[in-house]
């Protein structure tokens, strides 16, 4: 029994690998809308602006 379970696990893993490859190819073919991809960089931009503002405040000292 354990041997057959092991082969089942290997087959399952192979199927999962094939599915992930297929999904990654599909995501490359059909990129996500800009509204989804640009959600996180916007928050990063705010942090960058804040750090630049802090640097500007320190310069006159």
XYZ file of C-alpha atoms in Angstrom:
61
model
C 0.000 0.000 0.000
C 2.633 2.650 0.869
C 4.358 2.181 -2.518
C 1.143 2.820 -4.466
C 0.446 5.880 -2.309
C 3.945 7.198 -3.117
C 3.365 6.799 -6.861
C -0.021 8.513 -6.480
C 1.711 11.426 -4.748
C 4.320 11.658 -7.508
C 1.596 11.633 -10.177
C -0.332 14.314 -8.290
C 2.792 16.460 -8.030
C 3.474 16.065 -11.755
C -0.103 17.116 -12.535
C 0.265 20.153 -10.246
C 3.567 21.104 -11.919
C 1.957 20.867 -15.364
C -0.971 22.995 -14.200
C 1.297 25.685 -12.728
C 3.306 25.834 -15.965
C 0.089 26.158 -17.955
C -1.192 28.884 -15.630
C 2.065 30.861 -15.813
C 1.965 30.678 -19.624
C -1.650 31.900 -19.622
C -0.853 34.797 -17.280
C 1.986 35.841 -19.605
C -0.406 35.730 -22.566
C -3.182 37.630 -20.765
C -1.672 40.260 -18.422
C -3.746 41.499 -15.492
C -5.574 44.847 -15.814
C -3.523 47.896 -14.883
C -5.903 48.624 -11.990
C -4.785 45.381 -10.298
C -1.049 45.649 -11.010
C -0.777 49.344 -10.095
C -2.471 48.991 -6.683
C 0.731 48.283 -4.715
C 3.267 50.586 -6.504
C 1.044 53.586 -5.672
C 1.460 52.980 -1.939
C 5.208 52.538 -2.476
C 5.343 55.911 -4.250
C 3.852 57.611 -1.190
C 6.589 56.137 1.005
C 9.270 57.368 -1.414
C 7.780 60.879 -1.406
C 7.722 60.887 2.402
C 11.378 59.861 2.637
C 12.356 62.546 0.089
C 10.419 65.135 2.098
C 12.329 64.149 5.246
C 15.659 64.498 3.392
C 14.684 67.971 2.132
C 13.797 69.061 5.677
C 17.216 67.945 6.944
C 19.230 69.812 4.257
C 18.798 73.413 5.627
C 20.089 72.367 9.079
